[in-house]
Amino acid sequence: MQQHFRSRYAHRHAVKNGQMTPSQWRKLSFFDLHVLIGALRENEAEDAFVSIFLVLSLLTGSPAERVLESQLYRSTTDIPRQLDAGALCCVLRERVWVRGVLRPDYAKSARSEWLRYVEATTTKLTFPIPEELMSILVSRLKELPLDFNPGKRRPLFPLRDAPILEAVKRFLSKLNERYKTQFTLLRIQQILFNLLIAGEGDRVEAALITGQMPSTGQAASLYYHWAKKSDLIHTYKEALGGLPAPITFEWSARSGASTLGVGSEICPKTKPLQLLANDLQAAIEIARRNWGHQDAWIDFHNCYIRYVIVMVLFATGHRAVQDPIPYAEDVDWERGLVVINDKSGDHMQKDRLVPLVPTCLLQLEKFVRHRNCILTRMRLLLKTPVRNELPFFFFLSDDLKPQSVQPKTLQDQLSDTYDLPLNINRHLLRSTLRKQGLPGTAVDAFMGHWSDGQNPFDRFSAMDPQVFLSQCSKALETLFSEAGWHVVEGLS
């Protein structure tokens, strides 16, 4: 008997812990979704506000408080140009809903002088309402003795939040009792997010569309991601196709060809990167020709090494911290791979293996020969052995003192050709890799964005390393060819 009670209590404890563990909330099954949509279609909820609330939760993936604060507008032109993050608006005449774009805390904003170099952003997203759910909304709205054709705008729900939520909970309890389902407000709210991250989906794009962070907490990758509005609309439509109902849209986005996007305000365009590569290459050639004074080789070395470092940053997504690739042994020269360790504060849990595009690998081989030549010259001039512990990359002062590569040092070396933040490489790579079709998990693995216990390079990871490296290599080669990077000879 005691063993029976111990087993029962152990089971209850495990269930309770499972509910409190991030990302462990039980997902609704296909049958649960079928029951929910069927109940909404058959108007099983006596209170029309209950059906409206559930349809909007399903459509937008928003928290309950945001759904209850949603506004009904006559036209999209009446919606303010600036919306608070997470704000919801509905324009039923145009069959759309509009969201204020989520912005992470302390996200960097673009300066006015950067605007021509970075992708344009907006503060709101417009998504279509599928006809099947639109018909449910219209039919339930007609039951209400209210004017839902406002002159400009009006609240969609009356000022009675608590009664509406209680009515929704009672309705879900009835469905659970009748069909043995597992509906809760939180699980309804998570439906769209789960559809968006299923398969090769991306949790950052899911956060932008639903206006809520993953259950694991704020995603660091949200700081770096930029996506075109049209791409997010396509992702949204694809996700809704996973519902157990025929989903069709009669709305065509007038802004389908727009270059506006959402997310990072400092994601660089490709053409300005061509200018950066060209300027750095031109500086090397100028230093190569100006060989008339005694210290010309030092100027050449500093110009050459900054070109190689910037290329490595844009090839690997390395954070702009001290000593990118600190040791030559971090590079697998035969397989074209490099170990990135740019965030080792949490017991080396952010180390990752990324592929080197052939251009970057060949450039590093040229740099090794250049570095050996520089070390030989330093030994001859200083007449003392050069320390073996010098990092792989180092600048030189006029008196031949090595200077490690730190953000401040690199910024000073680039001051004549580069005025953008050093970490825009990560904004570009995060956005471009996703745009080229890499799964969200693969992009996070490349960028080093994962939570504790989710390391894709750990022992029990399900990520196929060969597929991951192949996907990244193809996307990086395309980006490199567009940005204008090519191999430059150093000293030898």
Short mmCIF file of C-alpha atoms in Angstrom, two decimals:
data_model
loop_
_atom_site.label_atom_id
_atom_site.label_comp_id
_atom_site.label_asym_id
_atom_site.label_seq_id
_atom_site.Cartn_x
_atom_site.Cartn_y
_atom_site.Cartn_z
CA MET A 1 0.00 0.00 0.00
CA GLN A 2 2.80 2.45 0.88
CA GLN A 3 4.54 1.65 -2.38
CA HIS A 4 1.33 2.53 -4.23
CA PHE A 5 1.09 5.95 -2.55
CA ARG A 6 4.79 6.65 -3.09
CA SER A 7 4.40 5.92 -6.81
CA ARG A 8 1.34 8.17 -7.00
CA TYR A 9 3.09 11.07 -5.27
CA ALA A 10 6.22 10.61 -7.41
CA HIS A 11 4.06 10.81 -10.54
CA ARG A 12 2.32 13.98 -9.32
CA HIS A 13 5.68 15.55 -8.49
CA ALA A 14 7.03 14.75 -11.97
CA VAL A 15 3.94 16.21 -13.62
CA LYS A 16 4.18 19.39 -11.55
CA ASN A 17 7.87 19.82 -12.36
CA GLY A 18 7.16 19.22 -16.04
CA GLN A 19 4.63 22.05 -16.05
CA MET A 20 7.09 24.44 -14.43
CA THR A 21 10.05 23.59 -16.68
CA PRO A 22 10.57 26.04 -19.57
CA SER A 23 9.38 24.76 -22.98
CA GLN A 24 7.72 21.73 -21.30
CA TRP A 25 4.11 22.93 -21.41
CA ARG A 26 2.06 20.24 -23.04
CA LYS A 27 1.29 21.05 -26.67
CA LEU A 28 -2.22 20.61 -27.93
CA SER A 29 -2.66 17.62 -30.22
CA PHE A 30 -4.15 17.62 -33.71
CA PHE A 31 -7.35 16.24 -32.20
CA ASP A 32 -7.46 19.07 -29.65
CA LEU A 33 -7.16 21.63 -32.44
CA HIS A 34 -9.88 19.85 -34.41
CA VAL A 35 -12.20 20.02 -31.41
CA LEU A 36 -11.45 23.71 -30.81
CA ILE A 37 -12.03 24.82 -34.40
CA GLY A 38 -15.16 22.67 -34.64
CA ALA A 39 -16.57 24.22 -31.46
CA LEU A 40 -15.86 27.73 -32.79
CA ARG A 41 -17.39 26.94 -36.17
CA GLU A 42 -20.55 25.50 -34.58
CA ASN A 43 -20.88 28.47 -32.19
CA GLU A 44 -20.90 26.20 -29.14
CA ALA A 45 -19.93 29.14 -26.93
CA GLU A 46 -23.04 30.97 -25.74
CA ASP A 47 -21.14 34.24 -25.21
CA ALA A 48 -20.06 35.74 -28.54
CA PHE A 49 -17.11 37.43 -26.82
CA VAL A 50 -15.73 34.00 -25.89
CA SER A 51 -15.59 32.92 -29.54
CA ILE A 52 -14.08 36.25 -30.61
CA PHE A 53 -11.45 36.00 -27.88
CA LEU A 54 -10.47 32.43 -28.82
CA VAL A 55 -10.31 33.19 -32.56
CA LEU A 56 -8.02 36.16 -31.93
CA SER A 57 -5.83 34.11 -29.57
CA LEU A 58 -5.54 31.43 -32.23
CA LEU A 59 -4.86 33.95 -35.01
CA THR A 60 -2.32 36.14 -33.24
CA GLY A 61 -0.71 33.95 -30.56
CA SER A 62 -0.98 36.91 -28.18
CA PRO A 63 -1.28 36.86 -24.38
CA ALA A 64 -4.80 37.25 -22.98
CA GLU A 65 -4.25 40.83 -21.84
CA ARG A 66 -3.17 41.90 -25.32
CA VAL A 67 -6.19 40.24 -26.92
CA LEU A 68 -8.52 42.03 -24.52
CA GLU A 69 -6.86 45.38 -25.34
CA SER A 70 -7.21 44.94 -29.12
CA GLN A 71 -8.72 47.79 -31.11
CA LEU A 72 -11.10 47.67 -34.07
CA TYR A 73 -10.27 50.11 -36.89
CA ARG A 74 -12.24 51.13 -39.95
CA SER A 75 -9.17 51.12 -42.22
CA THR A 76 -5.47 50.30 -42.01
CA THR A 77 -4.78 53.93 -42.91
CA ASP A 78 -6.37 54.95 -39.59
CA ILE A 79 -3.88 52.88 -37.58
CA PRO A 80 -1.06 55.01 -36.10
CA ARG A 81 2.31 54.72 -37.80
CA GLN A 82 3.95 53.89 -34.46
CA LEU A 83 2.44 51.05 -32.42
CA ASP A 84 3.52 49.83 -29.01
CA ALA A 85 5.20 46.45 -29.01
CA GLY A 86 2.54 43.73 -28.90
CA ALA A 87 -0.42 46.07 -29.55
CA LEU A 88 -3.21 44.44 -31.58
CA CYS A 89 -5.50 46.05 -34.16
CA CYS A 90 -8.18 44.48 -36.36
CA VAL A 91 -9.52 45.82 -39.67
CA LEU A 92 -12.31 43.43 -40.57
CA ARG A 93 -13.26 45.30 -43.74
CA GLU A 94 -9.82 44.52 -45.12
CA ARG A 95 -9.58 41.05 -43.54
CA VAL A 96 -6.38 41.81 -41.66
CA TRP A 97 -4.98 42.16 -38.17
CA VAL A 98 -2.01 44.37 -37.29
CA ARG A 99 0.61 43.98 -34.58
CA GLY A 100 3.15 46.30 -33.01
CA VAL A 101 6.59 44.76 -33.49
CA LEU A 102 8.35 43.26 -30.49
CA ARG A 103 11.69 44.88 -29.62
CA PRO A 104 14.11 43.37 -27.09
CA ASP A 105 15.38 45.42 -24.18
CA TYR A 106 18.45 47.55 -24.94
CA ALA A 107 18.31 46.84 -28.68
CA LYS A 108 20.60 49.21 -30.57
CA SER A 109 18.89 51.82 -32.76
CA ALA A 110 20.30 53.07 -36.04
CA ARG A 111 21.81 56.53 -36.14
CA SER A 112 20.71 58.89 -38.88
CA GLU A 113 24.09 58.62 -40.63
CA TRP A 114 23.76 54.82 -40.77
CA LEU A 115 20.36 54.69 -42.45
CA ARG A 116 21.67 54.44 -46.01
CA TYR A 117 23.80 51.44 -45.05
CA VAL A 118 21.23 49.40 -43.09
CA GLU A 119 17.95 47.70 -43.92
CA ALA A 120 14.78 49.76 -43.45
CA THR A 121 12.48 48.76 -40.60
CA THR A 122 8.92 49.42 -39.50
CA THR A 123 7.13 49.16 -36.16
CA LYS A 124 4.07 47.20 -37.27
CA LEU A 125 3.17 44.02 -39.14
CA THR A 126 -0.02 43.30 -41.07
CA PHE A 127 -1.29 39.73 -41.43
CA PRO A 128 -4.30 38.33 -43.32
CA ILE A 129 -7.22 36.64 -41.59
CA PRO A 130 -8.12 33.30 -43.26
CA GLU A 131 -11.64 33.12 -44.60
CA GLU A 132 -12.68 30.24 -42.33
CA LEU A 133 -11.85 32.18 -39.17
CA MET A 134 -13.05 35.46 -40.66
CA SER A 135 -16.53 33.98 -41.11
CA ILE A 136 -16.60 32.96 -37.44
CA LEU A 137 -15.61 36.47 -36.35
CA VAL A 138 -18.22 38.16 -38.53
CA SER A 139 -21.03 35.82 -37.49
CA ARG A 140 -20.35 36.31 -33.77
CA LEU A 141 -19.88 40.07 -34.09
CA LYS A 142 -23.32 40.35 -35.69
CA GLU A 143 -24.84 38.93 -32.52
CA LEU A 144 -23.62 41.86 -30.45
CA PRO A 145 -25.79 44.97 -29.98
CA LEU A 146 -22.81 47.23 -30.64
CA ASP A 147 -21.60 49.36 -33.49
CA PHE A 148 -18.71 47.41 -34.97
CA ASN A 149 -18.31 49.75 -37.91
CA PRO A 150 -16.61 52.57 -36.02
CA GLY A 151 -16.01 56.00 -37.41
CA LYS A 152 -12.29 55.46 -36.86
CA ARG A 153 -11.65 53.03 -34.02
CA ARG A 154 -13.11 51.48 -30.90
CA PRO A 155 -12.14 48.76 -28.39
CA LEU A 156 -13.05 45.31 -29.63
CA PHE A 157 -13.92 44.12 -26.13
CA PRO A 158 -15.89 46.04 -23.50
CA LEU A 159 -14.23 47.04 -20.25
CA ARG A 160 -14.99 43.80 -18.46
CA ASP A 161 -11.81 41.77 -18.71
CA ALA A 162 -12.35 39.46 -15.74
CA PRO A 163 -15.86 38.26 -16.74
CA ILE A 164 -14.65 37.49 -20.28
CA LEU A 165 -11.68 35.46 -19.08
CA GLU A 166 -13.84 33.56 -16.60
CA ALA A 167 -16.32 32.79 -19.38
CA VAL A 168 -13.49 31.55 -21.62
CA LYS A 169 -12.16 29.29 -18.86
CA ARG A 170 -15.65 27.84 -18.23
CA PHE A 171 -16.09 27.14 -21.93
CA LEU A 172 -12.70 25.42 -22.17
CA SER A 173 -13.52 23.35 -19.09
CA LYS A 174 -16.73 22.16 -20.75
CA LEU A 175 -14.80 21.13 -23.85
CA ASN A 176 -12.24 19.31 -21.71
CA GLU A 177 -14.97 17.45 -19.87
CA ARG A 178 -16.87 16.53 -23.02
CA TYR A 179 -13.98 15.58 -25.31
CA LYS A 180 -11.23 14.71 -22.79
CA THR A 181 -9.01 17.48 -24.18
CA GLN A 182 -6.38 19.53 -22.35
CA PHE A 183 -7.31 23.15 -23.14
CA THR A 184 -5.96 26.01 -21.03
CA LEU A 185 -5.59 29.69 -21.81
CA LEU A 186 -1.83 29.33 -22.04
CA ARG A 187 -2.02 26.37 -24.41
CA ILE A 188 -4.45 28.21 -26.67
CA GLN A 189 -2.06 31.17 -26.66
CA GLN A 190 0.86 28.88 -27.62
CA ILE A 191 -0.83 27.27 -30.65
CA LEU A 192 0.49 29.71 -33.25
CA PHE A 193 3.98 29.85 -31.70
CA ASN A 194 4.21 26.05 -31.77
CA LEU A 195 3.03 25.94 -35.40
CA LEU A 196 5.66 28.52 -36.35
CA ILE A 197 8.61 26.69 -34.76
CA ALA A 198 7.56 23.22 -35.94
CA GLY A 199 10.01 21.46 -38.27
CA GLU A 200 12.48 23.99 -39.68
CA GLY A 201 10.80 27.02 -38.10
CA ASP A 202 12.57 29.77 -36.20
CA ARG A 203 11.71 30.87 -32.67
CA VAL A 204 12.81 34.47 -33.41
CA GLU A 205 10.38 34.80 -36.31
CA ALA A 206 7.74 33.18 -34.12
CA ALA A 207 8.42 35.84 -31.47
CA LEU A 208 8.10 38.66 -34.04
CA ILE A 209 4.81 37.29 -35.36
CA THR A 210 3.18 36.40 -32.04
CA GLY A 211 4.64 39.26 -29.99
CA GLN A 212 5.76 36.95 -27.19
CA MET A 213 9.10 35.52 -26.12
CA PRO A 214 9.77 31.77 -26.09
CA SER A 215 8.89 29.99 -22.87
CA THR A 216 12.63 29.63 -22.23
CA GLY A 217 12.91 33.40 -21.83
CA GLN A 218 14.16 36.23 -24.01
CA ALA A 219 16.01 34.92 -27.07
CA ALA A 220 19.39 36.58 -27.62
CA SER A 221 19.00 36.02 -31.36
CA LEU A 222 16.13 38.52 -31.39
CA TYR A 223 18.72 41.31 -31.11
CA TYR A 224 20.30 40.31 -34.41
CA HIS A 225 17.45 39.21 -36.65
CA TRP A 226 15.92 41.24 -39.48
CA ALA A 227 13.24 39.85 -41.78
CA LYS A 228 11.23 41.27 -44.66
CA LYS A 229 7.53 41.75 -43.95
CA SER A 230 6.58 39.67 -46.98
CA ASP A 231 8.72 36.75 -45.74
CA LEU A 232 7.05 36.80 -42.32
CA ILE A 233 3.60 36.90 -43.95
CA HIS A 234 4.53 33.85 -46.01
CA THR A 235 5.80 32.08 -42.87
CA TYR A 236 2.56 32.94 -41.07
CA LYS A 237 0.40 31.54 -43.88
CA GLU A 238 2.47 28.36 -43.99
CA ALA A 239 2.09 27.89 -40.22
CA LEU A 240 -1.69 28.30 -40.29
CA GLY A 241 -1.76 25.57 -42.92
CA GLY A 242 -0.97 23.18 -40.07
CA LEU A 243 -4.42 23.70 -38.56
CA PRO A 244 -7.01 20.90 -39.05
CA ALA A 245 -9.17 23.09 -41.27
CA PRO A 246 -9.08 24.28 -44.89
CA ILE A 247 -7.20 27.60 -44.75
CA THR A 248 -7.64 30.06 -47.61
CA PHE A 249 -6.84 33.75 -47.96
CA GLU A 250 -8.52 36.38 -50.10
CA TRP A 251 -6.14 39.14 -49.02
CA SER A 252 -3.22 40.22 -51.19
CA ALA A 253 -0.55 42.36 -49.56
CA ARG A 254 -0.12 45.65 -51.38
CA SER A 255 3.32 45.86 -49.79
CA GLY A 256 4.43 42.48 -51.12
CA ALA A 257 7.31 44.04 -53.05
CA SER A 258 8.27 46.38 -50.22
CA THR A 259 11.81 46.27 -48.88
CA LEU A 260 10.62 47.17 -45.38
CA GLY A 261 11.33 44.66 -42.66
CA VAL A 262 11.14 44.25 -38.90
CA GLY A 263 13.65 43.42 -36.22
CA SER A 264 17.23 44.65 -36.02
CA GLU A 265 17.70 48.30 -36.99
CA ILE A 266 21.40 47.83 -37.80
CA CYS A 267 21.31 44.89 -40.21
CA PRO A 268 23.61 46.02 -43.05
CA LYS A 269 22.78 45.88 -46.73
CA THR A 270 25.04 43.86 -49.01
CA LYS A 271 26.15 46.73 -51.28
CA PRO A 272 27.71 48.81 -48.48
CA LEU A 273 29.68 45.69 -47.55
CA GLN A 274 31.11 45.69 -51.06
CA LEU A 275 32.33 49.22 -50.38
CA LEU A 276 33.88 48.05 -47.11
CA ALA A 277 35.71 45.16 -48.78
CA ASN A 278 36.87 47.41 -51.62
CA ASP A 279 38.13 50.11 -49.23
CA LEU A 280 40.09 47.62 -47.12
CA GLN A 281 41.59 46.04 -50.25
CA ALA A 282 42.48 49.46 -51.65
CA ALA A 283 44.23 50.40 -48.38
CA ILE A 284 46.39 47.27 -48.68
CA GLU A 285 47.41 48.16 -52.23
CA ILE A 286 48.26 51.73 -51.20
CA ALA A 287 50.42 50.45 -48.34
CA ARG A 288 52.08 47.97 -50.72
CA ARG A 289 53.04 50.77 -53.11
CA ASN A 290 54.25 53.14 -50.38
CA TRP A 291 57.35 51.11 -49.60
CA GLY A 292 59.65 54.14 -49.50
CA HIS A 293 60.15 54.51 -45.75
CA GLN A 294 61.64 52.20 -43.16
CA ASP A 295 58.42 51.34 -41.31
CA ALA A 296 56.28 50.79 -44.41
CA TRP A 297 56.07 47.05 -43.67
CA ILE A 298 54.40 47.83 -40.31
CA ASP A 299 51.72 49.91 -42.03
CA PHE A 300 51.25 47.17 -44.57
CA HIS A 301 50.92 44.54 -41.84
CA ASN A 302 48.27 46.53 -39.97
CA CYS A 303 46.27 47.15 -43.17
CA TYR A 304 46.57 43.51 -44.14
CA ILE A 305 45.61 42.07 -40.78
CA ARG A 306 42.53 44.27 -40.38
CA TYR A 307 41.30 43.04 -43.77
CA VAL A 308 41.77 39.42 -42.72
CA ILE A 309 40.10 39.98 -39.34
CA VAL A 310 37.05 41.69 -40.82
CA MET A 311 36.74 38.88 -43.38
CA VAL A 312 36.88 36.30 -40.57
CA LEU A 313 34.20 38.19 -38.60
CA PHE A 314 31.84 38.17 -41.59
CA ALA A 315 32.66 34.52 -42.38
CA THR A 316 32.17 33.06 -38.90
CA GLY A 317 29.81 35.37 -37.01
CA HIS A 318 32.52 35.81 -34.36
CA ARG A 319 31.57 38.29 -31.66
CA ALA A 320 33.72 41.42 -31.66
CA VAL A 321 35.68 40.42 -28.58
CA GLN A 322 39.35 39.90 -27.88
CA ASP A 323 41.46 37.69 -30.16
CA PRO A 324 39.26 36.15 -32.86
CA ILE A 325 40.82 32.74 -33.58
CA PRO A 326 43.44 33.01 -30.81
CA TYR A 327 45.44 29.97 -31.98
CA ALA A 328 46.24 28.53 -35.39
CA GLU A 329 45.32 25.12 -33.93
CA ASP A 330 41.68 26.29 -33.75
CA VAL A 331 41.51 25.90 -37.53
CA ASP A 332 41.09 22.49 -39.15
CA TRP A 333 43.00 23.30 -42.34
CA GLU A 334 42.16 20.00 -44.01
CA ARG A 335 38.38 20.07 -43.47
CA GLY A 336 37.91 23.84 -43.60
CA LEU A 337 36.46 24.22 -40.10
CA VAL A 338 37.17 26.56 -37.21
CA VAL A 339 36.34 26.44 -33.48
CA ILE A 340 34.75 29.66 -32.27
CA ASN A 341 35.08 30.48 -28.58
CA ASP A 342 33.82 34.03 -28.16
CA LYS A 343 31.61 33.65 -25.09
CA SER A 344 33.31 31.38 -22.60
CA GLY A 345 31.94 32.90 -19.42
CA ASP A 346 29.54 30.01 -18.85
CA HIS A 347 32.09 27.16 -18.62
CA MET A 348 32.83 26.97 -22.35
CA GLN A 349 29.23 26.08 -23.18
CA LYS A 350 29.09 28.41 -26.20
CA ASP A 351 31.98 26.89 -28.18
CA ARG A 352 30.89 25.99 -31.67
CA LEU A 353 32.26 24.56 -34.88
CA VAL A 354 31.56 26.53 -38.07
CA PRO A 355 32.68 26.02 -41.68
CA LEU A 356 35.10 28.37 -43.41
CA VAL A 357 34.18 29.34 -46.97
CA PRO A 358 37.01 28.47 -49.39
CA THR A 359 37.87 32.15 -49.89
CA CYS A 360 38.34 32.72 -46.16
CA LEU A 361 40.27 29.47 -45.67
CA LEU A 362 42.68 30.35 -48.48
CA GLN A 363 43.04 33.88 -47.09
CA LEU A 364 43.99 32.45 -43.69
CA GLU A 365 46.60 30.21 -45.33
CA LYS A 366 48.08 33.31 -47.01
CA PHE A 367 47.99 35.08 -43.66
CA VAL A 368 49.96 32.29 -41.95
CA ARG A 369 52.78 32.81 -44.44
CA HIS A 370 52.55 36.57 -43.95
CA ARG A 371 52.63 36.14 -40.16
CA ASN A 372 55.72 33.95 -40.32
CA CYS A 373 57.46 36.58 -42.44
CA ILE A 374 56.52 39.30 -39.91
CA LEU A 375 57.81 37.22 -36.98
CA THR A 376 61.10 36.60 -38.80
CA ARG A 377 61.54 40.31 -39.47
CA MET A 378 60.76 41.15 -35.83
CA ARG A 379 63.42 38.67 -34.62
CA LEU A 380 66.01 40.25 -36.89
CA LEU A 381 65.21 43.82 -35.86
CA LEU A 382 64.73 43.21 -32.16
CA LYS A 383 67.65 40.73 -32.02
CA THR A 384 65.73 38.82 -29.35
CA PRO A 385 63.46 35.79 -29.59
CA VAL A 386 59.84 36.74 -30.27
CA ARG A 387 57.51 35.34 -27.65
CA ASN A 388 55.74 32.17 -28.72
CA GLU A 389 52.60 33.14 -26.84
CA LEU A 390 51.69 35.87 -29.33
CA PRO A 391 48.07 35.47 -30.47
CA PHE A 392 47.27 34.41 -34.00
CA PHE A 393 46.24 37.97 -34.92
CA PHE A 394 48.11 41.02 -33.64
CA PHE A 395 48.70 44.61 -34.72
CA LEU A 396 52.11 46.29 -34.46
CA SER A 397 53.02 49.68 -33.05
CA ASP A 398 55.82 51.79 -34.55
CA ASP A 399 58.24 50.48 -31.92
CA LEU A 400 57.35 46.85 -32.80
CA LYS A 401 55.21 46.20 -29.74
CA PRO A 402 52.45 43.68 -30.51
CA GLN A 403 48.91 44.86 -29.80
CA SER A 404 46.19 42.30 -29.20
CA VAL A 405 42.96 42.52 -31.17
CA GLN A 406 40.39 44.10 -28.89
CA PRO A 407 37.20 45.96 -29.83
CA LYS A 408 38.81 49.35 -29.10
CA THR A 409 41.99 48.49 -31.02
CA LEU A 410 40.05 47.19 -34.01
CA GLN A 411 37.73 50.21 -33.99
CA ASP A 412 40.75 52.54 -34.05
CA GLN A 413 42.34 50.62 -36.91
CA LEU A 414 39.12 50.81 -38.93
CA SER A 415 38.25 54.42 -38.13
CA ASP A 416 39.22 55.70 -41.60
CA THR A 417 36.99 53.26 -43.52
CA TYR A 418 34.30 51.95 -41.14
CA ASP A 419 31.82 53.81 -38.94
CA LEU A 420 29.28 51.09 -38.10
CA PRO A 421 29.16 48.91 -34.95
CA LEU A 422 31.63 46.03 -35.01
CA ASN A 423 28.95 43.42 -34.41
CA ILE A 424 26.89 44.12 -37.55
CA ASN A 425 28.43 40.93 -38.96
CA ARG A 426 26.19 38.98 -36.60
CA HIS A 427 23.11 40.96 -37.63
CA LEU A 428 23.86 40.26 -41.29
CA LEU A 429 24.64 36.57 -40.85
CA ARG A 430 21.69 35.81 -38.58
CA SER A 431 19.27 37.43 -41.02
CA THR A 432 20.86 36.16 -44.25
CA LEU A 433 21.23 32.53 -43.17
CA ARG A 434 17.58 32.40 -42.21
CA LYS A 435 16.51 34.14 -45.42
CA GLN A 436 18.37 31.53 -47.45
CA GLY A 437 16.28 28.79 -45.90
CA LEU A 438 18.40 27.41 -43.06
CA PRO A 439 16.33 25.96 -40.19
CA GLY A 440 16.10 28.17 -37.13
CA THR A 441 17.95 25.61 -35.02
CA ALA A 442 20.84 25.52 -37.51
CA VAL A 443 21.09 29.33 -37.54
CA ASP A 444 21.13 29.37 -33.72
CA ALA A 445 23.87 26.72 -33.74
CA PHE A 446 25.97 28.83 -36.11
CA MET A 447 25.47 31.98 -34.05
CA GLY A 448 26.00 30.34 -30.65
CA HIS A 449 22.45 31.11 -29.53
CA TRP A 450 21.11 28.38 -27.31
CA SER A 451 20.00 27.99 -23.73
CA ASP A 452 21.65 25.80 -21.11
CA GLY A 453 21.08 22.14 -21.88
CA GLN A 454 20.38 22.85 -25.58
CA ASN A 455 23.94 22.81 -26.94
CA PRO A 456 23.65 21.44 -30.51
CA PHE A 457 27.23 20.15 -30.33
CA ASP A 458 26.73 18.18 -27.12
CA ARG A 459 26.74 14.44 -26.77
CA PHE A 460 22.99 13.87 -27.04
CA SER A 461 22.22 16.47 -29.70
CA ALA A 462 19.97 15.37 -32.56
CA MET A 463 21.54 17.85 -35.02
CA ASP A 464 23.32 16.20 -37.94
CA PRO A 465 26.72 17.95 -38.08
CA GLN A 466 27.32 17.08 -41.74
CA VAL A 467 23.96 18.51 -42.84
CA PHE A 468 24.53 21.58 -40.66
CA LEU A 469 27.98 22.29 -42.10
CA SER A 470 26.79 21.71 -45.67
CA GLN A 471 23.82 24.07 -45.30
CA CYS A 472 25.94 26.82 -43.73
CA SER A 473 28.71 26.50 -46.31
CA LYS A 474 26.37 27.00 -49.28
CA ALA A 475 24.68 30.04 -47.70
CA LEU A 476 28.01 31.63 -46.70
CA GLU A 477 29.52 31.14 -50.15
CA THR A 478 26.58 32.99 -51.71
CA LEU A 479 26.92 35.86 -49.24
CA PHE A 480 30.71 36.08 -49.72
CA SER A 481 30.44 36.29 -53.49
CA GLU A 482 27.91 39.12 -53.19
CA ALA A 483 30.01 41.07 -50.65
CA GLY A 484 33.12 41.16 -52.83
CA TRP A 485 35.64 39.40 -50.58
CA HIS A 486 38.61 37.86 -52.35
CA VAL A 487 42.04 36.53 -51.44
CA VAL A 488 44.83 39.10 -51.05
CA GLU A 489 48.55 38.26 -50.90
CA GLY A 490 50.58 39.36 -47.91
CA LEU A 491 54.31 39.33 -47.27
CA SER A 492 56.22 36.15 -47.93
#
